[in-house]
Each structure stands twice: as C-alpha cells, then as structure tokens.
PDB file of C-alpha atoms in Angstrom:
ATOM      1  CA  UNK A   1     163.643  97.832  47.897  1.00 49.00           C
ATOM      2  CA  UNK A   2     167.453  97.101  47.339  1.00 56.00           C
ATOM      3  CA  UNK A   3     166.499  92.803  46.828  1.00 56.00           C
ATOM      4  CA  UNK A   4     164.008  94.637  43.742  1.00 50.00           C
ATOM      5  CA  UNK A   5     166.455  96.319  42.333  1.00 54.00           C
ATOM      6  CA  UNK A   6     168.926  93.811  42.744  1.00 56.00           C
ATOM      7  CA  UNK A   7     166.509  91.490  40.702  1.00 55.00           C
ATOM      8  CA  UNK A   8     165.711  93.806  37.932  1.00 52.00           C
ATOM      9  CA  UNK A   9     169.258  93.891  36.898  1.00 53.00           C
ATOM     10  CA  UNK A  10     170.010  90.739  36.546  1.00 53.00           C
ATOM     11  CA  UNK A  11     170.736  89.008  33.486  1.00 49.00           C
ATOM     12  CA  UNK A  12     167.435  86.589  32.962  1.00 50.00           C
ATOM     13  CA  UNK A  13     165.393  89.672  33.862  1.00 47.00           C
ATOM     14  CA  UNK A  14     166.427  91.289  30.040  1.00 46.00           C
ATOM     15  CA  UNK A  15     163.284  91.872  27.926  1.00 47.00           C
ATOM     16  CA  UNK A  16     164.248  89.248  24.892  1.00 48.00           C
ATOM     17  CA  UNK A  17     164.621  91.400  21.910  1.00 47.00           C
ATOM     18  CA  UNK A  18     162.274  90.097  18.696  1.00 47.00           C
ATOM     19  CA  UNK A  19     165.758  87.599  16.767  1.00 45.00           C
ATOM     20  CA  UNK A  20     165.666  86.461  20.301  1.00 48.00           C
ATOM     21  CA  UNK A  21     162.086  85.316  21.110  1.00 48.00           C
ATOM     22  CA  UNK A  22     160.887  84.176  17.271  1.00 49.00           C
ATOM     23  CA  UNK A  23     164.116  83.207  15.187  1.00 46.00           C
ATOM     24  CA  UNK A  24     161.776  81.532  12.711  1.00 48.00           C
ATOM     25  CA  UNK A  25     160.795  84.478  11.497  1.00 49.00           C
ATOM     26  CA  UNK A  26     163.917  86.194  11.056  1.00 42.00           C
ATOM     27  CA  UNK A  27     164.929  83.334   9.200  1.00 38.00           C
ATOM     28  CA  UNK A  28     161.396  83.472   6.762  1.00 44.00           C
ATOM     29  CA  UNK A  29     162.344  87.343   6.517  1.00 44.00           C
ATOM     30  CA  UNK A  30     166.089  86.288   5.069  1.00 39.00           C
ATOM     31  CA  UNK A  31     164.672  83.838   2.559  1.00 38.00           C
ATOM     32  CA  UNK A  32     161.750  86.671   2.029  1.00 43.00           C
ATOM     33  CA  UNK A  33     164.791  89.002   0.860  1.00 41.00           C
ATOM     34  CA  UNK A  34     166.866  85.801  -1.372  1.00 37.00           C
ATOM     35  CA  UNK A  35     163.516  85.566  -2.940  1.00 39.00           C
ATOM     36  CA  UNK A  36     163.184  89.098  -3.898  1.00 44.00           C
ATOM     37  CA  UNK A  37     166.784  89.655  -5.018  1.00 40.00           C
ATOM     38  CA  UNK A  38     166.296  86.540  -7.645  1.00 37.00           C
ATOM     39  CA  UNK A  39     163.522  88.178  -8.658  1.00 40.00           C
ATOM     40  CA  UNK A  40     165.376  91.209  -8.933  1.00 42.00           C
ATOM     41  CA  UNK A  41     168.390  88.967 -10.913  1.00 40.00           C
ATOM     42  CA  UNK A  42     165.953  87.162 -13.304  1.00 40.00           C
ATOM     43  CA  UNK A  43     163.617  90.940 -14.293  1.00 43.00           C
ATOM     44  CA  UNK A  44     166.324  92.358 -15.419  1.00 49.00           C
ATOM     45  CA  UNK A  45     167.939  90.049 -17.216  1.00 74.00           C
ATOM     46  CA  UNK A  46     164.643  89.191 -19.244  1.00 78.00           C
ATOM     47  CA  UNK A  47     164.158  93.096 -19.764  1.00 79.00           C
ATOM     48  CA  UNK A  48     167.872  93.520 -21.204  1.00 78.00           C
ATOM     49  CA  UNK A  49     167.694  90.676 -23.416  1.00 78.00           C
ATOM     50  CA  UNK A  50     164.189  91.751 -24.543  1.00 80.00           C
ATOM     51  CA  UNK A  51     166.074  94.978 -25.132  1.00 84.00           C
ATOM     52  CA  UNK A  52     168.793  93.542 -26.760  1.00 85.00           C
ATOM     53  CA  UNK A  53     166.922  91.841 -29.230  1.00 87.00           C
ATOM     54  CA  UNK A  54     164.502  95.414 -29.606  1.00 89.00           C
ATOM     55  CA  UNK A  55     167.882  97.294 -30.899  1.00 92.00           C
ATOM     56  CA  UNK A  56     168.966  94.675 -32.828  1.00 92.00           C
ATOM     57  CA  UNK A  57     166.094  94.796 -34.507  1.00 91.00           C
ATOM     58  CA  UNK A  58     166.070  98.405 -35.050  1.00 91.00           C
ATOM     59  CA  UNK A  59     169.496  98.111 -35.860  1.00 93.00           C
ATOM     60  CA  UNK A  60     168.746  95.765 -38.781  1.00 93.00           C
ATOM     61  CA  UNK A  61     166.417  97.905 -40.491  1.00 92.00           C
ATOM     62  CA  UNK A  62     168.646 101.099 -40.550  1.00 90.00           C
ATOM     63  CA  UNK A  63     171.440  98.930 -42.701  1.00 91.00           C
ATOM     64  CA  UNK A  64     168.409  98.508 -45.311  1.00 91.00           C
ATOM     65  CA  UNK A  65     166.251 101.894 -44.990  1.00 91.00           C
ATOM     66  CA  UNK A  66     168.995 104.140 -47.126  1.00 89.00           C
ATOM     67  CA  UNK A  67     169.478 101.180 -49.964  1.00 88.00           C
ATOM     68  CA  UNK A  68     165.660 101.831 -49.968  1.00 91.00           C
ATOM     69  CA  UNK A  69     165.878 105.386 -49.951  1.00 90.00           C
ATOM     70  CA  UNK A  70     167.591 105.547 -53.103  1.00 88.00           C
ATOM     71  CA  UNK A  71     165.562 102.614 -55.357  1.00 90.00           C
ATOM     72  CA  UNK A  72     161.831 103.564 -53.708  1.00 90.00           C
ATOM     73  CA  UNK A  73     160.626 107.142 -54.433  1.00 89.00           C
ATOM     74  CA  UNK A  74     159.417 109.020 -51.617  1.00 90.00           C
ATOM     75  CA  UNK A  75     160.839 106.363 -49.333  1.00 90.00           C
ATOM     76  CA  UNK A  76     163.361 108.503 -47.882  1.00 88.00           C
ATOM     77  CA  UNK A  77     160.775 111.062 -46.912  1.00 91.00           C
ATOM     78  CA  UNK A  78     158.999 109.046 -44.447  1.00 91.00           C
ATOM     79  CA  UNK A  79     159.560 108.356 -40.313  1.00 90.00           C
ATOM     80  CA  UNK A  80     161.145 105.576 -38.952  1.00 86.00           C
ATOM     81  CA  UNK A  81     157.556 104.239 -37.956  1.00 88.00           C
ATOM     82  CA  UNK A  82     156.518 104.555 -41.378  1.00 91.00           C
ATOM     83  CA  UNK A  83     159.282 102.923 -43.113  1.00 91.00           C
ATOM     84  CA  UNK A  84     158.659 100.042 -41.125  1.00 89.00           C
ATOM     85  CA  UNK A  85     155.022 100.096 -42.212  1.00 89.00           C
ATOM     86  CA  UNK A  86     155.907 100.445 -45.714  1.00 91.00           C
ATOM     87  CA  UNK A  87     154.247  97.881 -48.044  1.00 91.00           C
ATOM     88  CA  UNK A  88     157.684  96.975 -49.580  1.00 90.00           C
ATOM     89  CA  UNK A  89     158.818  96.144 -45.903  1.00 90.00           C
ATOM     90  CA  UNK A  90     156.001  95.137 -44.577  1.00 88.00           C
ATOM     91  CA  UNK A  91     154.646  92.398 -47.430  1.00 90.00           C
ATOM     92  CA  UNK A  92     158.040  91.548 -48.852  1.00 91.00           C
ATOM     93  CA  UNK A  93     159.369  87.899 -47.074  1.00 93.00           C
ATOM     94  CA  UNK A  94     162.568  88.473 -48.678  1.00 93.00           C
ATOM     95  CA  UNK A  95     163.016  91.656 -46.822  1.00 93.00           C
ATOM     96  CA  UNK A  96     162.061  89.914 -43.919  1.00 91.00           C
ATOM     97  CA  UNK A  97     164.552  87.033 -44.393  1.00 94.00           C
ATOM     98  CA  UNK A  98     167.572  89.429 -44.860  1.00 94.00           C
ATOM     99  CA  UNK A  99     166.322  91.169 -41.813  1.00 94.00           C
ATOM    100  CA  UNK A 100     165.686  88.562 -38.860  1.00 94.00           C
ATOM    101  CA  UNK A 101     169.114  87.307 -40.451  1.00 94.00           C
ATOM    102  CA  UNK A 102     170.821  90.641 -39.741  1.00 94.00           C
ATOM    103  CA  UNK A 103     169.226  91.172 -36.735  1.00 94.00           C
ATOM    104  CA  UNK A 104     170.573  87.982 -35.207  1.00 94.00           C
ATOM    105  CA  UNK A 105     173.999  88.662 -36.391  1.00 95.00           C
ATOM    106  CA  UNK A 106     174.152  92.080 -34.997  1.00 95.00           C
ATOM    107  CA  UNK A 107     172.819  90.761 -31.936  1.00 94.00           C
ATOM    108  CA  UNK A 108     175.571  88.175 -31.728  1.00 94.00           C
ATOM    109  CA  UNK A 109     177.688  90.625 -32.318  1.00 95.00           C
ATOM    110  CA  UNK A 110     177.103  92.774 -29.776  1.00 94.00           C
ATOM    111  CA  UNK A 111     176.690  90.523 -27.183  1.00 92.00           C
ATOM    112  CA  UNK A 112     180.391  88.487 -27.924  1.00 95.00           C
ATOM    113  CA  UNK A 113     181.948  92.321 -27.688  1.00 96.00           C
ATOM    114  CA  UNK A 114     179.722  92.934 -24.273  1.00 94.00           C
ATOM    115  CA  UNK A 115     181.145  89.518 -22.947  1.00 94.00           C
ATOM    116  CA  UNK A 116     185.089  88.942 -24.173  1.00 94.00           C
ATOM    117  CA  UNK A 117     185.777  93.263 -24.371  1.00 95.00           C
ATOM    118  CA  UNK A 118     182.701  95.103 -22.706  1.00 94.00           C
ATOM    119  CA  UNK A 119     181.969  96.819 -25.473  1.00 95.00           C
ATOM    120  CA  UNK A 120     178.332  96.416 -25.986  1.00 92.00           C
ATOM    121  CA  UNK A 121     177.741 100.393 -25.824  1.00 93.00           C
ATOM    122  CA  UNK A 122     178.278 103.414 -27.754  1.00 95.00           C
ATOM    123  CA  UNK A 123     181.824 104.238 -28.141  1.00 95.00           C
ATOM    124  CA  UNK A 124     181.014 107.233 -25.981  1.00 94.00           C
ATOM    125  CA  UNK A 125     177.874 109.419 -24.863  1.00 93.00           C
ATOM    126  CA  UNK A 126     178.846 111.338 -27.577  1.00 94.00           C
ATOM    127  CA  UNK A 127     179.055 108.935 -30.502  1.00 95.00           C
ATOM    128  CA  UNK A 128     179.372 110.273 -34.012  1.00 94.00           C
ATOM    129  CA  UNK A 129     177.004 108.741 -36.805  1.00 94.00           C
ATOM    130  CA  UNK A 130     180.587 107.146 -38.766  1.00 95.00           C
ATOM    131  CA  UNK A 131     181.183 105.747 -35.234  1.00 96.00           C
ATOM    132  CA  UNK A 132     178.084 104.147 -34.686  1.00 95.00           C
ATOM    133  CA  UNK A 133     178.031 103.011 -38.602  1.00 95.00           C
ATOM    134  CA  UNK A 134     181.931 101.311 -37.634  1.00 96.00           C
ATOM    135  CA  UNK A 135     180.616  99.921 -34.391  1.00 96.00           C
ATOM    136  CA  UNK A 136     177.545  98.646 -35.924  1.00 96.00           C
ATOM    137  CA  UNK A 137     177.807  97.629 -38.903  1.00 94.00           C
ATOM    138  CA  UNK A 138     181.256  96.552 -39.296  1.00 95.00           C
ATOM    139  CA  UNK A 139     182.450  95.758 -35.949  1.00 96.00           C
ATOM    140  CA  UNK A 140     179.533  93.930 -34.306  1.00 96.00           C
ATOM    141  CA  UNK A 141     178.440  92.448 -38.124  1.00 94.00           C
ATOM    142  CA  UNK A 142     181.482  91.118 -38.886  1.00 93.00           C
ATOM    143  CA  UNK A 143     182.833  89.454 -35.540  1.00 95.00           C
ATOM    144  CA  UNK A 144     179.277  87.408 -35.161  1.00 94.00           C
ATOM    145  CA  UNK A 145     180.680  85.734 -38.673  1.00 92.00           C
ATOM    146  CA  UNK A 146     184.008  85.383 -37.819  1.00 92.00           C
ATOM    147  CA  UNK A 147     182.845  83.589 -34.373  1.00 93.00           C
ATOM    148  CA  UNK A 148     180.371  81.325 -36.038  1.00 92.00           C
ATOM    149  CA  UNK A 149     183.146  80.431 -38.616  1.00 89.00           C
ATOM    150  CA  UNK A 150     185.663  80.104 -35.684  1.00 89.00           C
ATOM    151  CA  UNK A 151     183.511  78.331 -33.539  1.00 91.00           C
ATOM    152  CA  UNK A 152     182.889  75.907 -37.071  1.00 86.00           C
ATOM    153  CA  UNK A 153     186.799  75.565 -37.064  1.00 83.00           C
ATOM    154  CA  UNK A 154     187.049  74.380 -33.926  1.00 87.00           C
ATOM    155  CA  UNK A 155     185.248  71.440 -34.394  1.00 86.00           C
ATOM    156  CA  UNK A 156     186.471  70.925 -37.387  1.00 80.00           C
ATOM    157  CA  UNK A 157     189.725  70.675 -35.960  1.00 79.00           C
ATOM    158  CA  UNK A 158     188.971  68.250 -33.182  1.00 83.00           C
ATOM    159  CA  UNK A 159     187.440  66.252 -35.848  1.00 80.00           C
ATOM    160  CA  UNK A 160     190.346  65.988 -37.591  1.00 72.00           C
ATOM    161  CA  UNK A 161     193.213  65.370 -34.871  1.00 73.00           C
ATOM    162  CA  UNK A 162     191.044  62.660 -33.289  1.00 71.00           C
ATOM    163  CA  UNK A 163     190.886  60.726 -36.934  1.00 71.00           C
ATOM    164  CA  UNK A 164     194.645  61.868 -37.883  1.00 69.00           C
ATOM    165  CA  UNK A 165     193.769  64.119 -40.868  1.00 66.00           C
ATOM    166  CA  UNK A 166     196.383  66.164 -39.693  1.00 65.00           C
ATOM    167  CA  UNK A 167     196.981  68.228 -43.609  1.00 63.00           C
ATOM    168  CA  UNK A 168     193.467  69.223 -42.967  1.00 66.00           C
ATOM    169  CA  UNK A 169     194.299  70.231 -39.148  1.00 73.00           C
ATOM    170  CA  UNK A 170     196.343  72.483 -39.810  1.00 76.00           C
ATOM    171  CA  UNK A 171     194.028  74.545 -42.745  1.00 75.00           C
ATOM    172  CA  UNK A 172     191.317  74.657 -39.825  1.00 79.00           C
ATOM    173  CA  UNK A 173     193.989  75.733 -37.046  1.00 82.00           C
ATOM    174  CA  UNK A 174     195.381  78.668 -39.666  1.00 84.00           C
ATOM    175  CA  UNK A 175     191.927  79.843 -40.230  1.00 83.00           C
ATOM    176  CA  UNK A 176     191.033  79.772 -36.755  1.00 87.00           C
ATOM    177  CA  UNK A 177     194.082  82.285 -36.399  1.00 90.00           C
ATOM    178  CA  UNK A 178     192.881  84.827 -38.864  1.00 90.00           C
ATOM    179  CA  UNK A 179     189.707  85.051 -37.228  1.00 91.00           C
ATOM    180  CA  UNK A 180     190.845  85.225 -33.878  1.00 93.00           C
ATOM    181  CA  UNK A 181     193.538  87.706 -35.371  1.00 92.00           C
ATOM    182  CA  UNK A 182     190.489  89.848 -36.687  1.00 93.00           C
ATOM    183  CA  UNK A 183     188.097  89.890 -33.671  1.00 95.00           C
ATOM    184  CA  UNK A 184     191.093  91.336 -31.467  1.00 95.00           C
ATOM    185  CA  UNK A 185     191.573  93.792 -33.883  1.00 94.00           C
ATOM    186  CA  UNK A 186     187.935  95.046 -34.541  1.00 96.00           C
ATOM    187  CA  UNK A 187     188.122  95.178 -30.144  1.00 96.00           C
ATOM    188  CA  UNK A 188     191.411  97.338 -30.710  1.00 96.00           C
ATOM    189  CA  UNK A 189     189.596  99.377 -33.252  1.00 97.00           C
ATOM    190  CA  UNK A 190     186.376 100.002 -30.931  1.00 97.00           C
ATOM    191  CA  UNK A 191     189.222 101.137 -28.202  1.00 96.00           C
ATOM    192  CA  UNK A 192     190.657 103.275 -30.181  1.00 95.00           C
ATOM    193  CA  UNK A 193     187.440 105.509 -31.202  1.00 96.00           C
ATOM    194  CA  UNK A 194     186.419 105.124 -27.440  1.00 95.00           C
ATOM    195  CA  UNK A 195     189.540 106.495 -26.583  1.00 93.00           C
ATOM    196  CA  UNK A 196     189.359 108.982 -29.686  1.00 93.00           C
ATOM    197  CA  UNK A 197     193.201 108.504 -30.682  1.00 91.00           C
ATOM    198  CA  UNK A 198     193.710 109.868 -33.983  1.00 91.00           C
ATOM    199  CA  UNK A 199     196.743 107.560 -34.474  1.00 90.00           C
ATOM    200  CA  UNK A 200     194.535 104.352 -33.167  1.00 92.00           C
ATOM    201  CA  UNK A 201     192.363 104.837 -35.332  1.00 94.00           C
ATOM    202  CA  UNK A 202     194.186 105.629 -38.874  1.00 93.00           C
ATOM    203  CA  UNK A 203     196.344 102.527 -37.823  1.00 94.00           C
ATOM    204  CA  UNK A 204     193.294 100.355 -37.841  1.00 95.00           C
ATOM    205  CA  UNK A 205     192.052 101.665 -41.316  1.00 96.00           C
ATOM    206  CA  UNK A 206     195.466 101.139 -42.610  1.00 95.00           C
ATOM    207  CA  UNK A 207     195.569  97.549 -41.796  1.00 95.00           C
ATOM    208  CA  UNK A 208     191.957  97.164 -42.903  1.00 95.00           C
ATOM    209  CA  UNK A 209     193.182  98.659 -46.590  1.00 96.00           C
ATOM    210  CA  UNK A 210     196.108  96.623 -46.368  1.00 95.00           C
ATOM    211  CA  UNK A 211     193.900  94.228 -46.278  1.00 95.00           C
ATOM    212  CA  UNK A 212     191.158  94.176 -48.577  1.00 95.00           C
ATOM    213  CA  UNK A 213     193.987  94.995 -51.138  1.00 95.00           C
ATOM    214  CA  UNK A 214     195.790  91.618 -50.461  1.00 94.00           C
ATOM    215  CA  UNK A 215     192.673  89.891 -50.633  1.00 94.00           C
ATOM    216  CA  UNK A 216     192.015  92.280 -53.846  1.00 95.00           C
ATOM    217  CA  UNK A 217     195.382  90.921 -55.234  1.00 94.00           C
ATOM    218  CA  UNK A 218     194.966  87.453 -54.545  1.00 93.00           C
ATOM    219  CA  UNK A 219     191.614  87.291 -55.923  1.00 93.00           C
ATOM    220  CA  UNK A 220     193.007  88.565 -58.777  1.00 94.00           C
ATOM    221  CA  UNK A 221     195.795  86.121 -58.942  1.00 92.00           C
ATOM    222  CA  UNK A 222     193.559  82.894 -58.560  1.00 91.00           C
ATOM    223  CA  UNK A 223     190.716  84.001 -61.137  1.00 92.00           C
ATOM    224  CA  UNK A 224     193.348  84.081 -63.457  1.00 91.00           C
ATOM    225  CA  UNK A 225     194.803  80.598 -62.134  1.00 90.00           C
ATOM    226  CA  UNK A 226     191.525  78.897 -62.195  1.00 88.00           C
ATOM    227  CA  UNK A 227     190.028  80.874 -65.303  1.00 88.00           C
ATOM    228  CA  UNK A 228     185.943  79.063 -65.772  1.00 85.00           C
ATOM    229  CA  UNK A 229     186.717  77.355 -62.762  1.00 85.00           C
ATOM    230  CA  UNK A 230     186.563  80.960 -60.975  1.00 88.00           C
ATOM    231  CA  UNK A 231     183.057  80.813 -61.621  1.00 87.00           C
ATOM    232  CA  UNK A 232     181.792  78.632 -58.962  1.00 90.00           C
ATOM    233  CA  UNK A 233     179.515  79.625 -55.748  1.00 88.00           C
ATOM    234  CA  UNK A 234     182.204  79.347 -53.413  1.00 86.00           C
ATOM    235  CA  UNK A 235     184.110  81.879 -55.505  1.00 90.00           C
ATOM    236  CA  UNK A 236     181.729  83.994 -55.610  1.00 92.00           C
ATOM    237  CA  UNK A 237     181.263  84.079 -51.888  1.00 88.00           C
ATOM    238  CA  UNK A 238     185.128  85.008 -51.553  1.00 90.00           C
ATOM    239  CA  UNK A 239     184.705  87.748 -53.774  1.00 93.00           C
ATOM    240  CA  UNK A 240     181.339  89.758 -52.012  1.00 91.00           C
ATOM    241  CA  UNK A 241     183.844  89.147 -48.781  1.00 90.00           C
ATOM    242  CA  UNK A 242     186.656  90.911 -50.462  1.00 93.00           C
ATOM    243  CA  UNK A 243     183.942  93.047 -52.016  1.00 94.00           C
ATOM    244  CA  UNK A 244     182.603  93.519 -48.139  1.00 92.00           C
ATOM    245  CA  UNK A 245     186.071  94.136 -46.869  1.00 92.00           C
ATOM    246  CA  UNK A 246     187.212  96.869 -49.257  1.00 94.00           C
ATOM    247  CA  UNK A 247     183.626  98.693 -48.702  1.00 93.00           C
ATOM    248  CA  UNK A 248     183.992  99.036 -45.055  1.00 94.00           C
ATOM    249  CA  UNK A 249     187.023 101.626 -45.780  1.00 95.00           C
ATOM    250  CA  UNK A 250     184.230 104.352 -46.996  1.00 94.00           C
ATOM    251  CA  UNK A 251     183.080 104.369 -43.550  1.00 94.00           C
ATOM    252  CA  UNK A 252     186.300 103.857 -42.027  1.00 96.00           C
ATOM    253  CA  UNK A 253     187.567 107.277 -43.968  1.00 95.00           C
ATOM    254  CA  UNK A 254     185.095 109.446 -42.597  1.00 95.00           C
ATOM    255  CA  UNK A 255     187.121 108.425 -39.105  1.00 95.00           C
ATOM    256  CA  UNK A 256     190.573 110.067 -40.362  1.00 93.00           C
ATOM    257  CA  UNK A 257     190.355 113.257 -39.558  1.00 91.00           C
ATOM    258  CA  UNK A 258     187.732 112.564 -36.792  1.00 93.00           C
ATOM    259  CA  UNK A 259     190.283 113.066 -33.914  1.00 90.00           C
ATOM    260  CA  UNK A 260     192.634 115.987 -33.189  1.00 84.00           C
ATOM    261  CA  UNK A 261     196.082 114.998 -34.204  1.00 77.00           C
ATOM    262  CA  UNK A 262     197.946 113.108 -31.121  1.00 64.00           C
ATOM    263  CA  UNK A 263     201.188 114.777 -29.949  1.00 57.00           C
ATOM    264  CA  UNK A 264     204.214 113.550 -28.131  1.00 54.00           C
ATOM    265  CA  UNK A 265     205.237 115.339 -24.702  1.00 47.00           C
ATOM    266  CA  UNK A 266     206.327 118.847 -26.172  1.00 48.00           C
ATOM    267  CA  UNK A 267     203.968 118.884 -28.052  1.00 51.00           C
ATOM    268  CA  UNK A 268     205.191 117.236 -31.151  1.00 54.00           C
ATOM    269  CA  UNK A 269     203.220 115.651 -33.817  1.00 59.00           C
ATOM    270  CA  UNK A 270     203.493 111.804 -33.787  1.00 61.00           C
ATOM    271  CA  UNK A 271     205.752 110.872 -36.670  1.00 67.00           C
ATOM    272  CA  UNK A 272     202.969 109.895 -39.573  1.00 68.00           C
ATOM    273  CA  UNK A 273     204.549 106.839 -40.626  1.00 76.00           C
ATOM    274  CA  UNK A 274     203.752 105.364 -37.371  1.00 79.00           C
ATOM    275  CA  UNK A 275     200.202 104.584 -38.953  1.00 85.00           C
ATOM    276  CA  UNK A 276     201.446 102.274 -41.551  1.00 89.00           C
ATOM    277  CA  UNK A 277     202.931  99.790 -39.298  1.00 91.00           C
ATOM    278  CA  UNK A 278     199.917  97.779 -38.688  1.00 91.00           C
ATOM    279  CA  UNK A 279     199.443  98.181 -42.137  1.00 93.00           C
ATOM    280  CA  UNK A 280     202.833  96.670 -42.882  1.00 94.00           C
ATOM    281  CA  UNK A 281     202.464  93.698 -40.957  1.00 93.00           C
ATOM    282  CA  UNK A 282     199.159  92.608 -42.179  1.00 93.00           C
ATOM    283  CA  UNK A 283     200.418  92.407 -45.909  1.00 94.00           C
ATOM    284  CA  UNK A 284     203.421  90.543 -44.221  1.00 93.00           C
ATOM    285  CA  UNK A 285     201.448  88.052 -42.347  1.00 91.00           C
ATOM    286  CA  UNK A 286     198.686  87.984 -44.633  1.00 92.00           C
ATOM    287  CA  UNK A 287     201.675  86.911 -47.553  1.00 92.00           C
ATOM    288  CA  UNK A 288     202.478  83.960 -45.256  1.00 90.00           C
ATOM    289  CA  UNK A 289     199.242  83.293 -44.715  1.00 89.00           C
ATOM    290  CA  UNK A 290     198.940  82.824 -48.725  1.00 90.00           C
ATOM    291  CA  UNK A 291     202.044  81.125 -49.093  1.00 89.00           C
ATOM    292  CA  UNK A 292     201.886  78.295 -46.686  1.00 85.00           C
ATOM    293  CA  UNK A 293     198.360  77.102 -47.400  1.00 83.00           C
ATOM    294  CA  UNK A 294     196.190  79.628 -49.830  1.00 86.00           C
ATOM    295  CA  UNK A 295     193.203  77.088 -49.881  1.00 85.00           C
ATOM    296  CA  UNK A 296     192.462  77.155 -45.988  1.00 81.00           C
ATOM    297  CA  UNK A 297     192.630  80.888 -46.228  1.00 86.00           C
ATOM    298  CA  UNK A 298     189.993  81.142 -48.760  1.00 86.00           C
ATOM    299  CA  UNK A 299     188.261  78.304 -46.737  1.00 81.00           C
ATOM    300  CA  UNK A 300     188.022  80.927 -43.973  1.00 78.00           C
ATOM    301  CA  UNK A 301     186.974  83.844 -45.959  1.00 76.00           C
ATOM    302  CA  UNK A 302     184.019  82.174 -47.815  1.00 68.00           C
TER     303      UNK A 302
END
C-alpha cells in the first residue's frame, strides 16, 4: 500500500493538462483569436469610413438646404428626407456637382482635424448650432483647401530648389506658411469653443476680422493698381476668398457672447484688450506678408 502511494505521487504520474498533451491546438486557437481581432480591426474601420463619408454627405446638403429655402417656395417647409427628394435636388447635376464637391472637402476636413488635432467630433455633447456651423463649415471647409493648396506648395517647392528657381522658392515657401499659420489657428479656434473660453474665442474672431479686412484693403489697393487688368479669373477667385473670409465673421459673432465672461483669480474680469492681440499681430504679419512678396500671397489665396 505505501509502494502505491509512493507511485501515485510521483512526478510522471501527473494527469497532462490539455496545452500539455495537444499544443497544436492551442496554437490553432491563438491564430483562431489573431484572425478574429483583424476582423474586428478591418469592420470597423470600413463601418467608420462608410460613416464618415454618410455625414459628410449629410453635411453637404445642410450648407445648400437654407440658400434653397429662401429662392424655392415651400422648400423650407419640407423634412430633411424630402428636401433630398426634391426635384430641384434630385434632377439638377449642377446641384449634384457642388455637392459631391463639398462633401469631399468636408470630409477631408474632418478627417486632417481627427488625425493632426483629434478633433473630428462635436466641440462638446452639448454643441450649439453657431458651433457646429464654425466647426463645419468654416473650420473643417476651409483647412481641406488650405491642405490641398499646401500640399500643392510643397511640391512646388521641391520643384523649384532641385532646378534653382530659387525667386519662385521662396513665393511657394511663404505661402506654405500662411496656410500652415491658418490650419493651427482654425485647431486653436476649435479648442477654444471645446474649452468654452470666452476670451479664446473673441481672440480668434478678432484675428479672423483682422483679417479679412487686410485682405479687404489690399484688394482694394491692387484693383486700383491693375485697373482692367483686375478683371481676370484669377482675380476674381481672390476676391470670393476675401468675400469667403469676411462672411465667416457672421457666424463667428453669434460666438461672442456665447461664453460667460473669463475671470482672473479674485474674480476679476480679464482686461478686454487682451482680445485684440491676436488681432494685432495678424495685420502685423499679414503687412509683411504683403510687403516682401504680395504676388505669392495672392498665389496662395486664389
């Protein structure tokens, strides 16, 4: 009796657990569960750009539905579902131009904000319509532009240092700085709401006044410089950007008073001529911009 117990606790006498006696299958089971979580990786993925593109094109069609509402009668009476099925939407090709076009901006938009700022959301759960309208139509619209254009500069430039055109160089590298200079800015603005500081925010409409009325100004200046020679396609591009520029500040004004008024500790006001700073410093830079080579900063604006 004591030899049989002996031998039942020894070592070799250990039932072999299931790893033990088939280690093939363990190892199908850990490819089984690879398998599945690339699966997992590649669904989801497919569903949020399928998404994506689903706002976007949503997106798209509220920036047209209230130009509609005021030149179609009745059009501003209908759903959603039924604007979309409207026969002015619906059978019109130019609509439909303007609109995959749009949709594929805001898209782009969106998604270089996701990746460089994570910002591909509402500003917060509770998002305000002149929030969404900034984020959206202005923020997201605009940056897809100024990235194509930037990513246009960039090549542009290599182009040019590798054949020594070196005059046109530097045009390309000064536009690639106000574009850069805006994108960061728009990703400041988008912090600001998010973050729902009243001084932010009015600093960011101040520079984006500041702004449109250099750009105002200067368009000014060379329509009177050039005179018939003002009226060329290329102007006119420049202008619907100023024009563009200077309209964004009716949505940007319904953000003023948005945001209770930020105080220091103590509980004193911050000093209001904090929010002209920015302000200040885009008509300064701007100016330079303008002074050292006006041609490449119209180049980059249209």
């Amino acid at each position: 009796a004591e030899l049989k117990q002996r031998r039942a606790t020894r070592p070799d006498s250990v039932p072999k657990s299931n790893e033990e006696e088939d280690p093939q299958g363990k190892l199908k089971e850990s490819k089984a569960r690879e398998a599945g979580r690339s699966s997992n990786a590649r669904g989801p993925s497919l569903q949020k750009l399928h998404e994506e593109w689903k706002w976007a094109g949503h997106e798209a069609h509220e920036m047209f539905f209230p130009i509609f509402d005021f030149i179609l009668p009745g059009f501003g009476s209908l759903t959603e579902e039924q604007k979309e099925h409207h026969p002015f939407v619906r059978l019109n090709p130019v609509y439909y131009a303007a609109w995959v076009l749009t949709l594929l901006m805001l898209a782009a938009g969106r998604y270089l904000h996701e990746i460089l700022f994570d910002q591909g959301q509402p500003v917060r759960d509770d998002e305000k319509p002149a929030e969404k309208e900034a984020r959206v139509a202005w923020i997201y619209m605009n940056d897809a532009t100024y990235a194509f254009s930037a990513l246009l500069d960039v090549w542009q430039l290599v182009s040019d240092v590798a054949f020594w055109h070196f005059h046109g160089a530097f045009g390309c590298f000064l536009g690639l700085i106000l574009y850069i200079a805006i994108i960061i800015g728009n990703a400041a603005f988008f912090d600001a709401m998010k973050a729902r500081s009243s001084v932010r925010v009015r600093q960011a409409i101040v520079a984006n006044a500041c702004f449109a009325v250099v750009l105002s100004g200067a368009l000014c200046v060379a329509g009177y410089r050039k005179g018939y020679g003002f009226l060329r396609w290329s102007w006119f591009m420049r202008t619907v950007a100023v024009f563009f520029q200077a309209l964004s500040l009716l949505t940007y004004m319904q953000l003023w008073n948005l945001y209770p008024p930020a105080t220091k500790e103590g509980g004193l006001a911050v000093p209001t001529g904090a929010t002209a700073v920015p302000g200040i410093l885009v008509i300064v830079l701007t100016i330079v911009a303008f002074a050292v080579d006006a041609p490449a900063v119209w180049e980059a604006l249209g």
